[in-house]
Amino acid sequence: MTLYPKLILDALATVRYPGNKKNLVEAEMVADNLRIDGMKVSFSLIFEKPTDPFMKSMVKAAETAIHTYVSPEVEVVITTESRQAARPEVGKLLPQVKNVIGVSSGKGGVGKSTVAANLAVSLAKLGYKVGLLDADIFGPSVPKMFQVEDARPVAENIGGRDLIVPIEKYGIKLLSIGFFVDPDQATLWRGGMASNALKQLIGDASWGELDYFLIDLPPGTSDIHLTVVQTLALTGAVVVSTPQAVALADARKGINMFTNDKVNVPILGLIENMAWFTPAELPENKYYLFGKEGAKHLAEEMQVPLLGQIPIVQSICEGGDNGVPVALNEDSITGRAFAELAANVVTMAEDYCFAGADELFLYNYSKITEEREEFLATLKEIDKKIDIPFIVGMYAARFEDVKKAFYTGADRVVVKYEICPDEGVIKEAAARFGEDKILVEVDEGLPFEKIAFPVSTLLLKHVNTGEPLNRRIKASGKNFLIRDSLLRNDLEDLLKIEEVQGVATNYFERRDLFKVKRNMEEAGIEMNTFKSAIPFSEFKTDDKGLVPCIVQDYRTGQVLMLAYMNEESYQATCETGKMTYFSRSRQKLWCKGDTSGHYQYVKELSLDCDNDTILAKVHQVGAACHTGSYSCFFKELAKKDYIDTNPLTILQEDFETIENRKKNPKEGSYTNYLFTQGIDKILKKCGEEASEIIIAAKNPNAEELKYEIADFLYHMMVLMAECGLTWEDITRELANRR
C-alpha cells in the first residue's frame, strides 16, 4: 500500500474537535509538517492552548481515524503544538526574568509567606536579582514582613507605558495588593476582580531584570493559581507544608494541582516548615511537635525533592512581625536553614548542566560594581561544580572587565552591544582573546547585519523566526547563538539555520534534554549525544545476556561500584545520559539514583579488549554505595606498604596537610611559621626557590634540580593555601588553556 497526504487528511477530516464542532482539517489543526516514510506517518496537531482539555482525546481519535480509514498497519506519530492566543504575551510581560517560581501551600497557617520572604532574602544574599510578588490577594502579609506597610508604589512612564515601580527592601523588589488597600479593612473581591488585580501587578509593573521572580500564592487552590499559570510560564512551584497529617493531605492536593495535565507546572520540591522545635538555650535539641518528617515521607512517596526542613524558633515569628526576615542572620539556626534552602532551589534550577546541556549561559548586566563583583565570585563557585563550558554575559565598561570574566573560568564572554559604553572594548577584547572567544549580544530590532562587529559570533535575543530573519542572519556573515524563550516551540526551525550554533534558553529546565536532542536528530539536526560506536550485539554476554560494568569517578579514577547491564539498560544509558543497570536480584532495570537522588551522569563508556566488560566514567552525585560510602570498595582486605608516587595523589595529599596546618597550627611546624610571618615572607621564599631552580638548571645537575623543584612546589602550595586556591582551581585553568 502506498500512502499519500490526501489519504491521511481525508481520514483526519472525519475527526471533529468538540470545542468548535469542526473537523481537524477544517479547523486548521493539522500542521504543515506532515511526513510520510513508507508506512510511517508523522505530523503535529495544533491547539489553541497547551492546557487544552481535549488534547489527549484528539490525538487518540486522530490515530484511530488513520487506522480505521487508511490501514491498521500504519505507524502513527503525533506531536502537539499550541497557538496560545494569550501565551505569547508571556515573553512580553517579563522579558528579563529568568526563573518564575510559585510558593504555594495546601492550607493556611503553615508558614508559606514566611518561607517565601526568607527564601527571597536568601537568594538575594547569594547575589541573585530577586523579585517577590504577594499574590495572596485576600490576606497580603509581605508589606508587614518587610516593614514597608506605609510604602506606596508610584507609577513611572517607561517605554511609553505607565508602570508601577516595585518597592525595594534588602535588595528585593516587592509588590503586594497590601500597598494599595487599607490594612484595617477586609478585601472583598469577586474572583474576576482579584485575577485582574494580580495581572496588573505582574504585567503593569517595572520588574526589570531578575534571576528569580517568587510569587507568594494564596493557600489552597483558586482562580488566583489559574491566573498565574495562564499569565506566566512558571519555571516550577515550591510547596510548603508542616509535618502534620492534615497539612500533608492538603499539600498532596496542591502538588496534584500543579502536575495535572491542565496546569502542568513542574514541582521543584517540598519544604517542611515547623519541622521541629529547637529552644534557643538548647540549640542541639529537637522536639517534633507536629510529627516527625511527615513532609519528607510525602516527598518520597510523590517522588518530588525535599528542598529543606525549617525548624521552629521564636526568631522566625519575631522577624516576620518586626519586618526583619530571619534569613538576614546567617548565624542563626533558621538563617542557616533558609540559606541552605536557597542553595537547593538554585541547584534545582541549574542541575540540568549534568543532564545533557552542552554549555551554560550565565549573565548579569548590572552596572553596579559591587553587584558585578558578587556575580564574578558566584561564577568562580559555579566553575568548581560543573564540567561543561560556560559563557558569561556582563557589563563591560573597559577591557579589564572582560578579562575578569575570563578569570572565572569562562570559555567565552558576551558583551551587550546596547549598553557597551565604548566599542573599542569589544575590539580590544577580540584582538586579545580571539574573535571566537568574544560574542556580542544584540536585539533583533538592531540592524546587526549592517554593523561591522569584530567577532565571529553574535548572540541574538527575542527573535521572530521566519524567512526574513533567516535572510538577515545569512547577510551578516556571522555565526549565531539564539537566546529565546521557545514559547512558539520553534527550536527545530532555529537550529535548522546553518549559521545558528545553538539556542540558549531556560525552557528545558527539568525536562529531558536527551529526548529533545534525539527529536532534533530525527529532524536531521546534528546534536551532541551518546552514540555507541559498537552495537550491543557484538558484546560478549553471559548466558543471561548480561555484561559486567565497572564504574569510575571520571575525575579521580576511583572505582565506585560494579553492576551489570543488558542490552535494554545499555540503550537506556545512552539515551538518557544516566547510568542504568539490570538488577539481578529484582530482575528489572534500575536507573541509579531514581530513589536516592544519587545519579551517575555518563562521561565516557569503554569496552575492554575481549568485548565482555564495560568501563563507565561518571559524575557521581552523592554516594555510590547504599551504605552511604562514596565507593562500594571500602573494606580493606590486605595491604603492603609502598611509596605512592602518583603525582595526582601526592600533590593533593601534601596540599591537604598544608591546609590542615593552617586550620590547626602545630608547634614547631615550619609551615605554620610561614603562615604566621604572612604573605610577604611566603612570596619571598617562592622567589628564592624559583631562583634556586634557575641556578640548578644552569649547572646542570638533575638531582639538584629535582630537590629545588620539590622545594618550590611546597612553597607554592603554601602560597595557594594562603590565597584560597586549590589544585582543582589550577588544573581547571590549565584545562581551559588546552
XYZ file of C-alpha atoms in Angstrom:
738
model
C 0.000 0.000 0.000
C 1.254 3.473 -0.895
C 0.462 6.336 1.454
C -0.007 9.902 0.295
C -1.000 13.127 2.111
C -4.596 13.385 0.863
C -5.330 9.887 2.152
C -4.198 10.915 5.632
C -6.006 14.277 5.561
C -9.246 12.640 4.435
C -9.056 10.339 7.443
C -8.371 13.274 9.799
C -11.338 15.112 8.324
C -13.592 12.529 9.969
C -12.495 13.669 13.454
C -14.363 16.616 14.950
C -12.975 18.901 17.620
C -15.576 19.317 20.446
C -14.586 22.920 21.062
C -15.887 24.242 17.708
C -17.580 21.187 16.125
C -15.277 21.483 13.080
C -13.164 18.601 11.812
C -9.397 18.713 12.366
C -8.630 19.766 8.785
C -11.395 22.351 8.598
C -10.314 23.842 11.929
C -6.732 24.115 10.592
C -5.461 21.990 13.465
C -3.229 19.808 11.272
C 0.216 21.389 10.995
C 2.011 21.586 7.652
C 4.739 19.207 8.841
C 3.020 16.022 7.585
C 5.698 13.461 6.728
C 5.327 10.024 5.142
C 8.125 7.448 5.234
C 6.879 4.133 3.909
C 4.160 3.054 6.344
C 5.176 5.625 8.956
C 3.209 8.881 9.230
C 4.136 11.794 11.476
C 2.530 15.199 11.964
C 1.512 17.708 14.618
C -1.902 18.778 15.878
C -2.224 22.451 16.729
C -4.304 23.527 19.730
C -5.114 26.993 20.949
C -3.605 26.430 24.403
C -1.145 23.883 25.813
C -3.697 23.121 28.525
C -6.458 22.209 26.055
C -8.669 19.611 27.861
C -9.313 17.706 24.618
C -5.649 17.356 23.622
C -5.162 13.704 24.604
C -8.525 12.574 23.281
C -7.943 14.323 19.928
C -4.541 12.690 19.498
C -6.079 9.287 20.205
C -9.034 9.979 17.882
C -6.712 11.072 15.050
C -4.637 7.909 15.402
C -7.779 5.752 15.431
C -9.126 7.502 12.321
C -5.971 6.740 10.343
C -6.021 3.096 11.445
C -9.731 2.847 10.548
C -9.887 4.680 7.227
C -6.359 4.068 5.904
C -4.818 0.934 7.409
C -4.197 -0.553 10.863
C -0.611 -1.216 9.687
C 0.239 2.484 9.606
C 2.692 3.608 12.305
C 1.345 6.958 13.514
C 3.454 9.521 15.390
C 1.533 12.609 16.512
C 3.032 15.548 18.360
C 1.147 18.560 19.724
C 1.664 22.281 19.366
C -0.273 25.268 20.661
C -1.112 28.629 19.216
C -1.528 30.030 22.699
C -3.524 33.125 21.970
C -2.703 34.616 25.363
C 0.604 32.856 25.896
C 2.823 34.893 23.502
C 2.293 37.805 25.824
C 4.358 35.927 28.394
C 7.602 36.869 26.723
C 6.500 40.475 26.527
C 5.283 40.660 30.120
C 8.536 39.732 31.806
C 11.190 39.584 29.101
C 14.099 39.950 31.539
C 13.009 37.408 34.129
C 14.867 34.093 34.008
C 13.001 31.961 36.555
C 9.435 32.305 37.843
C 8.803 30.206 40.959
C 5.452 29.866 42.723
C 5.473 29.318 46.505
C 2.293 27.513 47.465
C 0.650 25.564 50.281
C -2.357 23.291 50.511
C -3.719 25.119 53.571
C -3.136 28.295 55.502
C -1.096 28.639 58.663
C 1.882 26.519 57.554
C 4.267 29.467 57.153
C 4.133 29.768 53.374
C 4.569 33.553 53.281
C 7.359 33.344 55.851
C 9.157 30.791 53.691
C 8.656 32.917 50.559
C 10.018 36.050 52.275
C 13.063 34.307 53.726
C 13.733 32.409 50.528
C 13.776 35.721 48.649
C 16.241 37.160 51.171
C 18.465 34.077 50.962
C 18.579 34.207 47.168
C 19.395 37.922 47.261
C 22.231 37.255 49.711
C 23.637 34.724 47.242
C 23.977 37.559 44.732
C 20.865 36.946 42.636
C 18.414 39.629 41.485
C 15.117 38.772 43.147
C 11.527 39.960 42.911
C 8.720 38.923 45.290
C 5.058 39.276 44.358
C 2.496 38.882 47.120
C -0.289 37.154 45.175
C -2.290 36.403 48.330
C -4.872 38.996 47.314
C -7.168 38.396 50.301
C -4.520 38.154 53.024
C -1.398 40.104 51.966
C 1.400 39.817 54.515
C 4.575 40.756 52.624
C 4.382 44.507 53.483
C 4.465 43.725 57.197
C 7.156 41.057 56.861
C 9.474 43.567 55.176
C 8.409 46.552 57.364
C 7.154 48.541 54.360
C 3.472 48.829 55.326
C 3.486 52.582 54.786
C 5.110 52.368 51.365
C 3.082 53.487 48.383
C 4.445 52.456 44.982
C 4.416 55.126 42.285
C 3.977 54.877 38.549
C 6.614 55.941 36.026
C 6.359 56.305 32.283
C 8.713 53.648 30.917
C 8.769 52.957 27.204
C 5.545 54.853 26.687
C 3.680 52.930 29.411
C 2.800 53.919 32.962
C 4.324 51.134 35.058
C 4.208 50.515 38.811
C 7.677 50.741 40.362
C 8.132 47.973 42.982
C 9.259 48.818 46.498
C 12.832 47.681 47.208
C 13.954 46.295 50.570
C 17.004 44.150 51.368
C 17.837 44.124 47.637
C 14.423 42.596 46.730
C 11.760 44.154 44.528
C 8.376 43.880 46.279
C 4.766 44.313 45.198
C 1.601 43.445 47.084
C -2.068 44.399 46.956
C -1.432 45.394 50.563
C 0.269 48.549 49.277
C -2.996 49.702 47.693
C -5.688 48.824 50.250
C -6.473 49.859 53.810
C -4.797 47.275 56.053
C -7.570 47.656 58.628
C -10.332 46.866 56.126
C -11.313 43.485 54.728
C -10.704 42.999 51.000
C -13.985 41.862 49.386
C -13.446 40.997 45.725
C -15.044 38.573 43.334
C -12.695 36.119 41.649
C -12.548 38.070 38.378
C -11.597 41.310 40.127
C -8.885 39.579 42.131
C -7.445 37.952 38.997
C -7.393 41.269 37.131
C -5.643 42.962 40.042
C -2.993 40.247 40.039
C -2.488 40.593 36.272
C -1.822 44.304 36.807
C 0.780 43.613 39.480
C 2.534 41.281 37.042
C 2.131 42.975 33.685
C 1.885 46.646 34.603
C 4.939 46.739 36.877
C 8.562 47.541 36.126
C 10.200 44.361 37.403
C 13.260 44.754 35.174
C 15.957 42.095 35.024
C 15.508 39.340 37.607
C 17.166 35.996 38.191
C 14.269 34.797 40.354
C 10.696 36.045 40.475
C 8.979 34.487 43.506
C 5.195 34.505 43.722
C 3.653 34.025 47.167
C 0.411 32.276 46.169
C -2.715 32.055 48.331
C -3.214 28.800 50.257
C -5.276 26.047 48.650
C -6.384 26.101 45.028
C -8.248 29.014 43.474
C -8.717 31.307 40.488
C -5.504 33.062 41.516
C -3.451 29.939 40.845
C -5.009 29.514 37.411
C -4.420 33.213 36.641
C -0.729 32.909 37.472
C -0.324 29.750 35.383
C -2.146 31.289 32.418
C -0.284 34.602 32.668
C 3.267 33.399 33.250
C 5.401 30.473 32.203
C 6.344 29.120 35.632
C 9.750 27.506 35.969
C 8.279 25.468 38.773
C 6.471 25.509 42.082
C 7.611 25.051 45.674
C 5.013 23.557 48.057
C 5.200 24.334 51.804
C 3.733 22.082 54.474
C 4.103 21.225 58.138
C 4.725 17.579 59.140
C 1.182 17.008 60.492
C -1.230 14.736 58.640
C -3.913 17.388 57.975
C -1.415 19.738 56.320
C 0.123 16.894 54.324
C -3.258 15.873 52.920
C -3.745 19.401 51.581
C -0.131 19.559 50.353
C -0.788 16.418 48.329
C -3.732 18.188 46.657
C -1.516 21.200 45.945
C 1.100 19.018 44.260
C -1.577 17.288 42.180
C -2.963 20.671 41.128
C 0.342 21.775 39.617
C 1.166 18.452 37.986
C -2.172 17.667 36.320
C -2.445 17.896 32.567
C -4.330 21.198 32.578
C -1.732 23.077 34.641
C 1.485 21.089 34.007
C 3.882 23.038 36.239
C 6.968 21.135 37.493
C 7.304 20.733 41.264
C 10.737 21.983 42.250
C 10.293 20.451 45.661
C 8.556 20.274 49.005
C 9.552 22.333 52.063
C 8.833 21.053 55.549
C 8.212 24.069 57.776
C 7.965 23.798 61.562
C 9.836 20.519 61.214
C 10.883 20.567 64.876
C 11.166 22.920 67.818
C 14.621 23.972 68.969
C 14.867 26.107 72.137
C 17.398 28.937 71.937
C 19.044 27.740 75.148
C 19.301 24.152 73.811
C 20.320 24.583 70.151
C 21.188 20.887 69.711
C 17.801 19.595 70.883
C 14.921 18.804 68.537
C 11.283 18.389 69.669
C 8.866 17.158 66.987
C 5.649 18.986 67.907
C 3.702 18.240 64.706
C 5.083 14.809 63.910
C 8.434 13.703 62.555
C 9.444 14.004 58.880
C 5.902 13.867 57.525
C 6.779 16.099 54.552
C 9.920 14.081 53.937
C 7.874 10.890 53.633
C 5.351 12.646 51.362
C 8.185 13.873 49.130
C 9.494 10.320 48.811
C 6.006 8.968 48.111
C 5.206 11.530 45.404
C 8.765 11.447 44.012
C 9.491 15.142 44.462
C 12.649 16.577 46.084
C 12.607 17.636 49.720
C 14.255 21.052 49.476
C 14.651 21.739 53.160
C 13.386 21.353 56.716
C 12.833 24.604 58.604
C 12.744 24.401 62.432
C 10.521 26.425 64.783
C 12.386 29.118 66.658
C 10.997 32.273 68.221
C 13.153 34.463 65.955
C 11.108 33.464 62.897
C 7.911 34.913 64.343
C 9.722 37.956 65.691
C 11.436 38.535 62.359
C 8.118 38.423 60.486
C 6.427 40.769 62.945
C 9.323 43.237 63.015
C 9.905 43.266 59.246
C 13.365 41.719 59.524
C 13.315 38.220 57.916
C 15.336 35.771 59.970
C 17.318 34.708 56.869
C 19.208 38.016 57.176
C 21.020 36.498 60.175
C 23.208 33.780 58.698
C 24.458 32.756 62.135
C 21.044 31.733 63.426
C 19.760 28.160 63.165
C 16.919 29.280 60.937
C 19.094 31.616 58.914
C 21.356 28.696 58.046
C 18.307 26.587 57.176
C 16.974 29.231 54.783
C 20.430 29.742 53.240
C 20.608 26.001 52.591
C 17.103 26.096 51.139
C 18.078 28.878 48.714
C 21.124 26.944 47.578
C 18.920 23.899 46.962
C 16.486 25.906 44.852
C 19.366 27.294 42.808
C 20.648 23.772 42.320
C 17.236 22.613 41.179
C 17.109 25.427 38.630
C 20.593 24.730 37.276
C 21.114 20.969 37.681
C 20.477 20.295 34.020
C 24.129 21.108 33.368
C 24.718 17.395 34.140
C 21.629 16.227 32.313
C 22.596 16.883 28.713
C 23.198 20.635 28.304
C 26.233 21.355 26.131
C 27.002 24.779 27.568
C 25.670 27.248 30.134
C 24.966 30.926 29.539
C 25.239 32.960 32.735
C 24.699 36.689 32.656
C 24.349 39.761 34.846
C 24.424 43.098 33.031
C 24.344 45.257 36.168
C 26.422 48.438 36.020
C 26.878 48.457 39.799
C 30.454 47.466 40.640
C 29.538 45.609 43.843
C 26.928 43.511 42.057
C 29.382 42.650 39.273
C 31.958 41.527 41.811
C 29.376 39.316 43.558
C 28.439 37.873 40.188
C 32.069 37.086 39.379
C 32.512 35.395 42.759
C 29.434 33.260 42.077
C 30.825 32.275 38.679
C 34.022 31.042 40.301
C 31.972 28.816 42.585
C 29.964 27.533 39.616
C 33.190 26.774 37.762
C 34.162 24.430 40.587
C 30.904 22.494 40.349
C 30.343 21.993 36.631
C 32.424 20.392 33.935
C 30.866 21.822 30.792
C 31.896 25.123 29.184
C 30.033 28.244 30.201
C 29.561 31.644 28.615
C 29.488 34.805 30.725
C 27.492 37.897 29.834
C 28.252 41.071 31.786
C 28.513 44.823 31.557
C 31.939 45.700 30.171
C 32.991 49.320 30.550
C 36.651 48.525 29.924
C 38.906 45.724 28.768
C 39.671 44.723 32.376
C 36.007 43.781 32.884
C 36.225 41.228 30.078
C 39.490 39.911 31.491
C 37.893 39.419 34.928
C 35.093 37.433 33.299
C 37.627 35.062 31.724
C 39.380 34.689 35.081
C 36.253 32.949 36.411
C 36.913 30.011 34.088
C 34.544 31.156 31.339
C 35.031 29.667 27.892
C 33.572 32.737 26.131
C 32.416 36.204 27.163
C 29.376 38.127 25.890
C 29.353 41.932 25.664
C 25.913 43.507 25.347
C 26.091 45.984 22.472
C 23.250 48.252 23.636
C 24.939 49.091 26.946
C 28.600 48.919 25.952
C 29.939 52.461 26.505
C 32.912 52.011 24.158
C 33.062 49.790 21.062
C 36.829 49.856 21.492
C 36.363 47.424 24.405
C 34.923 44.824 22.018
C 37.751 45.343 19.528
C 40.476 45.125 22.185
C 38.968 42.016 23.770
C 38.570 40.282 20.385
C 42.175 41.119 19.479
C 43.499 39.870 22.824
C 41.437 36.707 23.355
C 40.402 35.878 19.776
C 37.301 36.650 17.702
C 35.853 33.238 18.569
C 36.076 33.927 22.320
C 34.081 37.168 22.341
C 30.377 37.350 21.491
C 28.267 40.466 21.082
C 24.643 40.352 22.252
C 22.233 42.274 20.042
C 18.476 42.596 19.858
C 16.592 41.528 16.752
C 15.491 45.124 16.240
C 19.077 46.286 15.775
C 20.383 46.305 12.166
C 23.097 43.827 13.141
C 23.697 42.721 9.547
C 24.953 46.234 8.743
C 27.341 46.668 11.709
C 30.945 45.541 11.350
C 31.352 43.564 14.583
C 34.962 42.341 15.139
C 33.731 38.913 16.322
C 32.744 35.676 14.639
C 29.552 35.016 16.662
C 26.584 37.158 17.714
C 24.102 36.393 20.480
C 20.647 37.288 19.206
C 17.694 37.523 21.595
C 13.915 37.651 21.366
C 13.621 36.516 17.762
C 10.694 36.029 15.445
C 11.500 33.018 13.330
C 10.847 33.022 9.657
C 12.386 33.751 6.293
C 13.006 37.486 6.999
C 15.188 36.601 9.990
C 16.941 33.857 8.010
C 17.879 36.343 5.293
C 19.205 38.828 7.834
C 21.304 36.157 9.548
C 22.808 34.978 6.272
C 23.518 38.584 5.199
C 25.528 39.270 8.375
C 28.266 36.749 7.574
C 28.343 35.722 11.261
C 27.523 32.673 13.327
C 24.776 32.991 15.920
C 23.609 31.827 19.307
C 19.914 32.443 19.806
C 18.631 33.480 23.229
C 14.973 32.524 23.104
C 12.084 31.561 25.395
C 10.854 28.952 22.848
C 7.242 29.792 23.600
C 6.411 29.047 19.990
C 8.109 25.620 20.065
C 10.413 26.721 17.260
C 13.649 25.040 18.378
C 13.815 22.926 15.241
C 13.280 25.972 12.998
C 16.081 27.845 14.737
C 18.612 25.007 14.676
C 17.979 24.256 11.021
C 19.514 27.625 10.143
C 23.081 26.768 9.144
C 24.578 29.814 10.875
C 22.882 29.092 14.234
C 25.313 27.226 16.504
C 22.892 26.714 19.350
C 19.974 28.030 21.384
C 20.265 29.374 24.948
C 17.040 29.029 26.911
C 15.693 28.066 30.333
C 12.712 26.432 28.647
C 14.192 22.959 29.153
C 14.778 23.212 32.895
C 13.757 19.898 34.490
C 12.933 18.451 31.089
C 14.571 15.503 29.347
C 17.300 17.207 27.321
C 18.475 13.965 25.763
C 14.969 13.312 24.475
C 14.896 16.795 22.960
C 18.237 16.120 21.294
C 17.029 12.798 19.907
C 13.996 14.553 18.433
C 16.289 17.090 16.790
C 18.465 14.304 15.354
C 15.368 12.681 13.882
C 14.703 16.028 12.205
C 18.160 15.863 10.592
C 19.976 18.197 13.004
C 23.341 17.029 14.341
C 23.421 17.044 18.150
C 25.898 16.137 20.869
C 24.515 12.851 22.209
C 25.811 9.463 23.298
C 26.083 7.073 20.376
C 27.574 3.641 20.834
C 30.431 3.032 18.400
C 29.941 -0.738 18.794
C 26.472 -2.347 18.726
C 25.489 -4.324 21.806
C 25.111 -7.428 19.625
C 28.922 -7.550 19.435
C 29.296 -7.552 23.238
C 30.132 -10.892 24.849
C 27.414 -11.526 27.412
C 26.843 -14.297 29.923
C 24.063 -16.860 29.476
C 21.548 -14.314 30.825
C 22.548 -11.603 28.372
C 24.445 -9.565 30.958
C 27.770 -7.698 30.807
C 29.620 -6.520 33.942
C 30.151 -2.766 34.176
C 32.950 -1.216 36.259
C 32.123 2.346 37.319
C 34.783 5.003 37.961
C 34.748 8.621 39.153
C 35.697 10.443 35.954
C 37.846 12.992 37.776
C 39.804 10.891 40.263
C 39.635 7.458 38.649
C 38.348 5.966 41.920
C 36.410 2.749 41.368
C 32.878 3.282 42.671
C 30.956 0.068 42.043
C 30.382 -2.988 39.884
C 26.998 -3.588 38.265
C 25.521 -5.406 35.275
C 23.935 -4.282 32.022
C 21.761 -5.966 29.449
C 21.006 -4.544 26.021
C 17.959 -2.624 27.225
C 19.769 -0.949 30.129
C 22.736 -0.111 27.901
C 20.446 1.587 25.377
C 18.669 3.467 28.186
C 22.044 4.677 29.463
C 22.998 6.010 26.042
C 19.593 7.633 25.553
C 19.276 9.348 28.949
C 22.898 10.058 29.882
C 22.264 8.424 33.274
C 23.744 5.060 34.239
C 21.008 2.445 34.036
C 21.627 -1.166 35.065
C 19.866 -4.531 35.202
C 19.209 -5.634 38.757
C 19.814 -9.368 39.063
C 18.007 -9.544 42.430
C 14.900 -7.643 41.290
C 15.056 -8.829 37.666
C 14.345 -5.398 36.225
C 16.043 -2.234 35.018
C 17.076 0.391 37.565
C 18.395 3.869 36.953
C 20.973 4.590 39.618
C 19.639 7.488 41.691
C 15.913 7.260 40.940
C 15.174 6.520 44.604
C 18.197 8.085 46.323
C 18.849 11.072 44.072
C 22.458 9.868 43.727
C 22.523 9.796 39.947
C 25.531 8.802 37.873
C 25.868 11.042 34.822
C 27.783 9.384 31.998
C 31.014 10.983 30.866
C 32.596 8.105 28.942
C 31.846 4.447 28.115
C 34.586 1.998 27.041
C 34.713 -1.699 26.183
C 37.639 -3.978 27.059
C 39.701 -5.939 24.520
C 37.542 -9.067 24.881
C 34.249 -7.162 24.487
C 32.989 -8.649 27.751
C 33.385 -5.791 30.282
C 32.210 -2.165 30.186
C 34.124 0.664 31.873
C 31.967 3.684 32.728
C 33.438 7.018 33.814
C 30.754 9.051 35.572
C 29.976 12.157 37.544
C 28.704 10.708 40.810
C 26.122 12.697 42.755
C 26.341 11.839 46.446
C 27.338 8.329 47.457
C 27.584 5.397 45.070
C 27.143 2.786 47.793
C 23.841 2.042 49.559
C 25.758 2.192 52.872
C 26.412 5.894 52.357
C 30.051 5.374 51.418
C 31.209 7.214 48.312
C 32.595 3.964 46.872
C 31.391 0.418 47.378
C 35.049 -0.663 47.750
C 35.906 0.450 51.290
C 36.666 -2.857 53.053
C 40.457 -3.295 53.132
C 41.446 -6.949 52.796
C 45.236 -6.831 52.613
C 47.819 -4.139 52.070
C 51.540 -3.924 51.540
C 53.376 -0.730 52.410
C 54.581 1.083 49.320
C 55.678 4.518 48.240
C 52.877 6.209 46.328
C 54.465 8.297 43.578
C 51.242 9.177 41.764
C 51.613 12.958 41.251
C 47.851 13.464 41.477
C 47.555 11.929 44.925
C 50.909 13.148 46.308
C 50.336 16.809 45.451
C 46.756 16.690 46.725
C 47.687 14.938 49.984
C 50.589 17.332 50.642
C 48.322 20.276 49.966
C 45.693 18.896 52.355
C 48.406 18.595 55.041
C 49.379 22.237 54.456
C 45.741 23.342 54.688
C 45.353 21.352 57.919
C 48.400 23.146 59.388
C 46.741 26.461 58.590
C 43.483 25.442 60.271
C 45.110 23.530 63.156
C 48.536 25.048 63.930
C 51.237 22.705 65.210
C 54.006 23.974 67.470
C 57.410 23.903 65.779
C 55.927 23.465 62.286
C 57.840 25.284 59.512
C 54.557 25.563 57.582
C 52.923 27.358 60.493
C 55.968 29.628 60.755
C 55.385 30.734 57.156
C 51.658 31.339 57.769
C 52.499 33.331 60.903
C 55.006 35.512 59.018
C 52.385 36.289 56.385
C 52.158 36.732 52.626
C 55.374 38.756 52.227
C 57.503 36.004 53.774
C 55.772 33.330 51.667
C 56.317 35.339 48.481
C 59.978 35.873 49.387
C 60.518 32.129 49.813
C 58.750 31.391 46.493
C 61.079 33.886 44.797
C 64.155 32.369 46.434
C 63.187 28.833 45.422
C 62.463 29.948 41.849
C 65.966 31.428 41.685
C 67.400 28.172 43.039
C 65.668 26.281 40.222
C 67.322 28.540 37.649
C 70.768 28.016 39.211
C 70.348 24.234 39.404
C 69.178 24.089 35.787
C 72.198 26.111 34.596
C 74.762 23.947 36.413
C 73.277 21.469 35.132
C 72.539 18.955 37.866
C 69.412 16.861 37.521
C 69.477 15.662 41.131
C 69.879 19.198 42.492
C 67.149 20.426 40.153
C 64.810 17.734 41.475
C 65.242 18.920 45.063
C 64.825 22.602 44.145
C 61.625 21.959 42.148
C 60.234 19.988 45.100
C 61.063 22.886 47.461
C 59.415 25.342 45.077
C 56.274 23.224 44.771
C 55.995 23.031 48.557
C 56.297 26.821 48.992
C 53.904 27.363 46.074
C 51.306 25.169 47.803
C 51.704 27.239 50.979
C 51.022 30.309 48.832
C 47.974 28.607 47.299
C 46.580 27.822 50.758
C 47.239 31.379 51.914
C 45.368 32.795 48.896
C 42.483 30.326 48.990
C 43.376 28.364 45.850
C 43.255 24.571 45.378
C 44.858 22.156 42.937
C 41.457 21.783 41.280
C 41.458 25.535 40.586
C 44.883 25.272 38.975
C 44.205 22.147 36.917
C 40.872 23.525 35.691
C 42.627 26.684 34.499
C 45.228 24.557 32.718
C 42.425 22.529 31.116
C 40.772 25.744 29.891
C 44.005 26.659 28.076
C 44.207 23.454 26.050
